């Protein structure tokens, strides 16, 4: 009996040591491997509660097992004493758990306030005040100052970056309002910087979670949740959606690429310069296809998507149109993963994805909506997929400006212009007076059906039926009256070269490519205008 | 005593009834014990279905990048596993015990409204079939989780009929629960034997009463939400349509305002059962009876003030999170009080390790772990890392499987001899326990760890480089151990119900009234309604007012001792003539409850075809109610 009991004494501690060993030795998105102040606070709190829970566990389970064995029925035993209760004991074991719970509640309340978006700020401010004015009254929250001053002092001293996270079924949009940067599925941030997040959803409820850096905050449609994190050291951290959000919830992941301040600046400059590797051969065909096959309707390649376009894409999704918000692909090839963090970005993965996205990510909107997967006439051939892959992999700065290791080898020759800060979105320009050669309506019909990057006919009908853009039936007659001071020809010219100057009611602004000035020759432009004026 | 002997003779000589008559007698029965058996058998069948769903889920997750089931099927599986376990497994097994045991414990001949009781069962059956209608009809089962968070449940995010089956099924099940709960409230308050004051009621009856109050208060809440979902999906209303300006958080508040009391609806019957099993098998009265009862009441009330702890990550703000932290932590206190009192009941007792006692001990062991892991996510910052991960899956299974289900098994073994009149096989029972105990810890313990190392819930697969494969494989092995333990359980039950040894009236040396009557009890339960003088009436009859007098039964010859042979030994289910021959009036069988219940089922099923078609079902329902109202109460009134 004695021997048995002394072995039992070792079983429980050994068991817990074993569990601890399992906990700390595991996985690269473990919450035990906290790499930022928010996750560290949350982990500390867990250990406090866990410690108390182990204490309670040992005492109560011990009492249970002890009394079960100690009072097991012995042969010939009579009726045990019929005791009915003991009031002092009852009071004691009502108060004892209450004390343990107070021990948990106090640190909990403190951490609630100093890890929340607003509370964190207030607390940081208060610490600074304390330093400058030691007479300040000490509050419950301040009492912790003595332990936390160093960390929080840093927090207030370090820079802050604001990022708007917009969750979509089933990918992530990250916007940096301060820098005019929009990227998707890969959040790049500098280390030791407080990242203030605004969380928005385009469709259903999602939840934003980076196990190593911060616990979850849900993302609720029609409201904005705020939270923040700090990453202590550069590295690539896994993030994921934690709230069930539909069929591909499993496939809604992302990466947080934490860089040194200078590496981050370099990436930022590269993005803003928006120069890409030289587009030759296959890639050039891919560039044409990207526009011609309609990819460009949902994926922007040259800087952030305007909020109006995003809104019109969102509305289009709810109407059931074949346009939806799609991940921004600017500088796509600088990313480490693809398809919302589910696969490393490699030629073979990208090829498989473009061939059949449904295979990798069931229910995805690209498969559901894109013409190339729904219209057999537009379906991508293997060569076209190869060309698109080649093109997408040129979407990176021409020099190796990014310090993060990327699996993509540079494609084509790499001339070395210095990246410079460029205006990310072109200013709306006033129509330039043009002298066009005489147009040929018959040649214009051909241009209408084949213009690059996307043919006019893709979005505009000539028979009054509605498309993504307004129908051009009898446009010649109506164009005259559109904008005072512009003749029909001038109005049409303006609408082609600067589509946002006048947008027809009920159609989204910014959807039509603004690159026809470069892609059409003057003759082609004149021809297509001549053709448009003849439509009845 | 002559009438009693005649009744036995008649019972023994009665010719074997025809199969059709037997089936008809079960369909039209209004006897609480038969309805209890119907509930129990149906619930166990649903329980097995949900168990098979769980095994498929575990098979899928055993390895990384598994393709055993496709994502859509997987989403339906985890949704139906939860719905079936909660609404068609654990809840109705609890209700089965209410039916089987409560009238016997309070010394009543039946429930207050026997036909309403039959209606509860048949509506439960049609609701259960309706909830599974997507599977039965092939139209697709619910796939948005049992929590069905808006606005994922809206068009265009969820198409198909799955979520329509969800709302219809749960609405119909709500009718059943409400009807049953009202019935038990009235029964418990009005039909107790003389002398059984509220503070002399057995703890299980108390927990039934509290659970019933929770049912009648919680189900209206979810009913509102379900009708909103149904109308959004079928009639184009905009309760949760964010495009039209709705806030999807409204649903979360409605759902968890129902959902948290629902958790206590699932656990309180088990707490009641354990409070019966431990004293009986320790041969001691329940320690601190008033504290155990008041803890139950307090839990029932506090269960309404903690719902937002399911929503710590939705961004309700620091103040809301702090308040719900404190209310949630407070609820641990009455739960702790119960556990301490159970241990104190065993202290100084004479514990027999029978199968029900093992299950009760297993219950406490698991429930402590579940309670402690619960405290770790009562703290919002800690919960921010735990919410929606396998850590929560581990916690909820320790509480609902390790707690509720193991507690219900304790009850099944404890009262099996009373209900069937035969003993189960003790060795098989113990084997069942140990396999289940081992299996459930092996299944659910690794989930704590895999959750904390980052594995979220409700994912149909995970990449190999995540490092979760080992834990998941352990869980899967454990799940199959659980599956094996159920086969042993089923074998034991089916075999013992037919061939087990005769149990006699009182195999456990019981303390409450059900042990004073024959096993199985006659239709009328008590030939003579007993008078109650204490909390342990059956014990007093055997061991005298002190409860310690081993020779009391032999030496005393007062009228009280007759209570021990209350009703004819071996009479089994008497026909009405038995009751009549004793001058006891019992309610007549009725087929109207099943017709009314069919009305509910048909209305729901046809709603899928088109909302107006359900008028057919409603017509049957209304006609059924008229027939019911017009039916004479008993044959004598013809």
PDB file of N, CA and C in Angstrom, chain A residues 218-260:
ATOM      1  N   UNK A 218     -12.347  38.441 -34.588  1.00  0.00           N
ATOM      2  CA  UNK A 218     -13.278  38.109 -35.660  1.00  0.00           C
ATOM      3  C   UNK A 218     -13.461  39.300 -36.584  1.00  0.00           C
ATOM      4  N   UNK A 219     -13.880  38.990 -37.787  1.00  0.00           N
ATOM      5  CA  UNK A 219     -14.100  40.024 -38.793  1.00  0.00           C
ATOM      6  C   UNK A 219     -15.579  39.958 -39.164  1.00  0.00           C
ATOM      7  N   UNK A 220     -16.285  41.012 -38.848  1.00  0.00           N
ATOM      8  CA  UNK A 220     -17.736  40.988 -38.968  1.00  0.00           C
ATOM      9  C   UNK A 220     -18.152  41.901 -40.108  1.00  0.00           C
ATOM     10  N   UNK A 221     -18.945  41.389 -41.064  1.00  0.00           N
ATOM     11  CA  UNK A 221     -19.414  42.263 -42.131  1.00  0.00           C
ATOM     12  C   UNK A 221     -20.146  43.467 -41.541  1.00  0.00           C
ATOM     13  N   UNK A 222     -20.004  44.587 -42.179  1.00  0.00           N
ATOM     14  CA  UNK A 222     -20.680  45.812 -41.783  1.00  0.00           C
ATOM     15  C   UNK A 222     -20.151  46.409 -40.487  1.00  0.00           C
ATOM     16  N   UNK A 223     -19.048  45.908 -39.972  1.00  0.00           N
ATOM     17  CA  UNK A 223     -18.468  46.648 -38.859  1.00  0.00           C
ATOM     18  C   UNK A 223     -16.956  46.500 -38.947  1.00  0.00           C
ATOM     19  N   UNK A 224     -16.252  47.368 -38.273  1.00  0.00           N
ATOM     20  CA  UNK A 224     -14.797  47.367 -38.346  1.00  0.00           C
ATOM     21  C   UNK A 224     -14.260  47.024 -36.967  1.00  0.00           C
ATOM     22  N   UNK A 225     -13.516  45.934 -36.871  1.00  0.00           N
ATOM     23  CA  UNK A 225     -12.861  45.605 -35.604  1.00  0.00           C
ATOM     24  C   UNK A 225     -11.419  46.090 -35.645  1.00  0.00           C
ATOM     25  N   UNK A 226     -10.955  46.572 -34.500  1.00  0.00           N
ATOM     26  CA  UNK A 226      -9.581  47.060 -34.459  1.00  0.00           C
ATOM     27  C   UNK A 226      -8.753  46.207 -33.509  1.00  0.00           C
ATOM     28  N   UNK A 227      -7.535  45.940 -33.910  1.00  0.00           N
ATOM     29  CA  UNK A 227      -6.635  45.198 -33.048  1.00  0.00           C
ATOM     30  C   UNK A 227      -5.205  45.537 -33.473  1.00  0.00           C
ATOM     31  N   UNK A 228      -4.245  44.936 -32.824  1.00  0.00           N
ATOM     32  CA  UNK A 228      -2.861  45.279 -33.166  1.00  0.00           C
ATOM     33  C   UNK A 228      -1.932  44.144 -32.781  1.00  0.00           C
ATOM     34  N   UNK A 229      -0.727  44.181 -33.361  1.00  0.00           N
ATOM     35  CA  UNK A 229       0.312  43.251 -32.927  1.00  0.00           C
ATOM     36  C   UNK A 229       1.682  43.873 -33.175  1.00  0.00           C
ATOM     37  N   UNK A 230       2.656  43.293 -32.534  1.00  0.00           N
ATOM     38  CA  UNK A 230       4.045  43.676 -32.773  1.00  0.00           C
ATOM     39  C   UNK A 230       4.816  42.382 -32.973  1.00  0.00           C
ATOM     40  N   UNK A 231       5.673  42.338 -33.980  1.00  0.00           N
ATOM     41  CA  UNK A 231       6.527  41.161 -34.156  1.00  0.00           C
ATOM     42  C   UNK A 231       7.925  41.524 -33.698  1.00  0.00           C
ATOM     43  N   UNK A 232       8.497  40.645 -32.890  1.00  0.00           N
ATOM     44  CA  UNK A 232       9.803  40.960 -32.314  1.00  0.00           C
ATOM     45  C   UNK A 232      10.945  40.789 -33.300  1.00  0.00           C
ATOM     46  N   UNK A 233      10.826  39.798 -34.178  1.00  0.00           N
ATOM     47  CA  UNK A 233      11.968  39.524 -35.037  1.00  0.00           C
ATOM     48  C   UNK A 233      11.516  39.129 -36.441  1.00  0.00           C
ATOM     49  N   UNK A 234      12.360  39.403 -37.441  1.00  0.00           N
ATOM     50  CA  UNK A 234      12.002  39.036 -38.811  1.00  0.00           C
ATOM     51  C   UNK A 234      11.758  37.543 -38.943  1.00  0.00           C
ATOM     52  N   UNK A 235      10.915  37.189 -39.872  1.00  0.00           N
ATOM     53  CA  UNK A 235      10.604  35.783 -40.094  1.00  0.00           C
ATOM     54  C   UNK A 235       9.300  35.705 -40.857  1.00  0.00           C
ATOM     55  N   UNK A 236       8.942  34.488 -41.237  1.00  0.00           N
ATOM     56  CA  UNK A 236       7.665  34.306 -41.935  1.00  0.00           C
ATOM     57  C   UNK A 236       6.734  33.548 -41.001  1.00  0.00           C
ATOM     58  N   UNK A 237       5.619  34.161 -40.661  1.00  0.00           N
ATOM     59  CA  UNK A 237       4.687  33.555 -39.710  1.00  0.00           C
ATOM     60  C   UNK A 237       3.410  33.160 -40.432  1.00  0.00           C
ATOM     61  N   UNK A 238       2.814  32.071 -39.960  1.00  0.00           N
ATOM     62  CA  UNK A 238       1.586  31.598 -40.613  1.00  0.00           C
ATOM     63  C   UNK A 238       0.370  32.262 -39.985  1.00  0.00           C
ATOM     64  N   UNK A 239      -0.556  32.643 -40.825  1.00  0.00           N
ATOM     65  CA  UNK A 239      -1.824  33.180 -40.346  1.00  0.00           C
ATOM     66  C   UNK A 239      -2.951  32.416 -41.000  1.00  0.00           C
ATOM     67  N   UNK A 240      -4.145  32.519 -40.422  1.00  0.00           N
ATOM     68  CA  UNK A 240      -5.254  31.754 -40.993  1.00  0.00           C
ATOM     69  C   UNK A 240      -6.588  32.328 -40.545  1.00  0.00           C
ATOM     70  N   UNK A 241      -7.626  31.953 -41.287  1.00  0.00           N
ATOM     71  CA  UNK A 241      -8.983  32.287 -40.871  1.00  0.00           C
ATOM     72  C   UNK A 241      -9.415  31.235 -39.872  1.00  0.00           C
ATOM     73  N   UNK A 242      -9.934  31.682 -38.726  1.00  0.00           N
ATOM     74  CA  UNK A 242     -10.292  30.732 -37.672  1.00  0.00           C
ATOM     75  C   UNK A 242     -11.797  30.541 -37.533  1.00  0.00           C
ATOM     76  N   UNK A 243     -12.590  31.352 -38.218  1.00  0.00           N
ATOM     77  CA  UNK A 243     -14.043  31.167 -38.100  1.00  0.00           C
ATOM     78  C   UNK A 243     -14.553  30.480 -39.346  1.00  0.00           C
ATOM     79  N   UNK A 244     -15.345  29.419 -39.150  1.00  0.00           N
ATOM     80  CA  UNK A 244     -15.866  28.668 -40.290  1.00  0.00           C
ATOM     81  C   UNK A 244     -16.589  29.621 -41.243  1.00  0.00           C
ATOM     82  N   UNK A 245     -16.150  29.646 -42.503  1.00  0.00           N
ATOM     83  CA  UNK A 245     -16.669  30.670 -43.421  1.00  0.00           C
ATOM     84  C   UNK A 245     -17.077  30.074 -44.755  1.00  0.00           C
ATOM     85  N   UNK A 246     -17.384  28.787 -44.774  1.00  0.00           N
ATOM     86  CA  UNK A 246     -17.854  28.193 -46.017  1.00  0.00           C
ATOM     87  C   UNK A 246     -16.937  27.080 -46.492  1.00  0.00           C
ATOM     88  N   UNK A 247     -17.179  26.639 -47.711  1.00  0.00           N
ATOM     89  CA  UNK A 247     -16.607  25.366 -48.155  1.00  0.00           C
ATOM     90  C   UNK A 247     -15.080  25.375 -48.159  1.00  0.00           C
ATOM     91  N   UNK A 248     -14.448  26.513 -48.455  1.00  0.00           N
ATOM     92  CA  UNK A 248     -12.981  26.506 -48.470  1.00  0.00           C
ATOM     93  C   UNK A 248     -12.377  27.236 -47.276  1.00  0.00           C
ATOM     94  N   UNK A 249     -13.097  27.247 -46.178  1.00  0.00           N
ATOM     95  CA  UNK A 249     -12.570  27.819 -44.934  1.00  0.00           C
ATOM     96  C   UNK A 249     -11.166  27.286 -44.641  1.00  0.00           C
ATOM     97  N   UNK A 250     -11.009  25.972 -44.856  1.00  0.00           N
ATOM     98  CA  UNK A 250      -9.717  25.328 -44.631  1.00  0.00           C
ATOM     99  C   UNK A 250      -8.602  25.994 -45.443  1.00  0.00           C
ATOM    100  N   UNK A 251      -8.961  26.510 -46.621  1.00  0.00           N
ATOM    101  CA  UNK A 251      -7.953  27.015 -47.553  1.00  0.00           C
ATOM    102  C   UNK A 251      -7.821  28.527 -47.501  1.00  0.00           C
ATOM    103  N   UNK A 252      -8.156  29.105 -46.356  1.00  0.00           N
ATOM    104  CA  UNK A 252      -8.055  30.554 -46.236  1.00  0.00           C
ATOM    105  C   UNK A 252      -6.945  30.890 -45.253  1.00  0.00           C
ATOM    106  N   UNK A 253      -5.724  30.860 -45.779  1.00  0.00           N
ATOM    107  CA  UNK A 253      -4.574  31.125 -44.921  1.00  0.00           C
ATOM    108  C   UNK A 253      -3.819  32.333 -45.461  1.00  0.00           C
ATOM    109  N   UNK A 254      -2.806  32.745 -44.749  1.00  0.00           N
ATOM    110  CA  UNK A 254      -1.951  33.811 -45.259  1.00  0.00           C
ATOM    111  C   UNK A 254      -0.602  33.733 -44.566  1.00  0.00           C
ATOM    112  N   UNK A 255       0.323  34.576 -45.009  1.00  0.00           N
ATOM    113  CA  UNK A 255       1.628  34.636 -44.370  1.00  0.00           C
ATOM    114  C   UNK A 255       1.874  36.061 -43.897  1.00  0.00           C
ATOM    115  N   UNK A 256       2.542  36.164 -42.772  1.00  0.00           N
ATOM    116  CA  UNK A 256       3.006  37.469 -42.331  1.00  0.00           C
ATOM    117  C   UNK A 256       4.518  37.460 -42.511  1.00  0.00           C
ATOM    118  N   UNK A 257       4.988  38.290 -43.420  1.00  0.00           N
ATOM    119  CA  UNK A 257       6.431  38.357 -43.668  1.00  0.00           C
ATOM    120  C   UNK A 257       6.963  39.531 -42.865  1.00  0.00           C
ATOM    121  N   UNK A 258       7.653  39.230 -41.781  1.00  0.00           N
ATOM    122  CA  UNK A 258       8.203  40.281 -40.941  1.00  0.00           C
ATOM    123  C   UNK A 258       9.646  40.523 -41.376  1.00  0.00           C
ATOM    124  N   UNK A 259       9.954  41.798 -41.688  1.00  0.00           N
ATOM    125  CA  UNK A 259      11.287  42.122 -42.212  1.00  0.00           C
ATOM    126  C   UNK A 259      11.960  43.165 -41.327  1.00  0.00           C
ATOM    127  N   UNK A 260      13.226  43.331 -41.525  1.00  0.00           N
ATOM    128  CA  UNK A 260      13.879  44.448 -40.852  1.00  0.00           C
ATOM    129  C   UNK A 260      13.338  45.735 -41.469  1.00  0.00           C
TER     130      UNK A 260
END
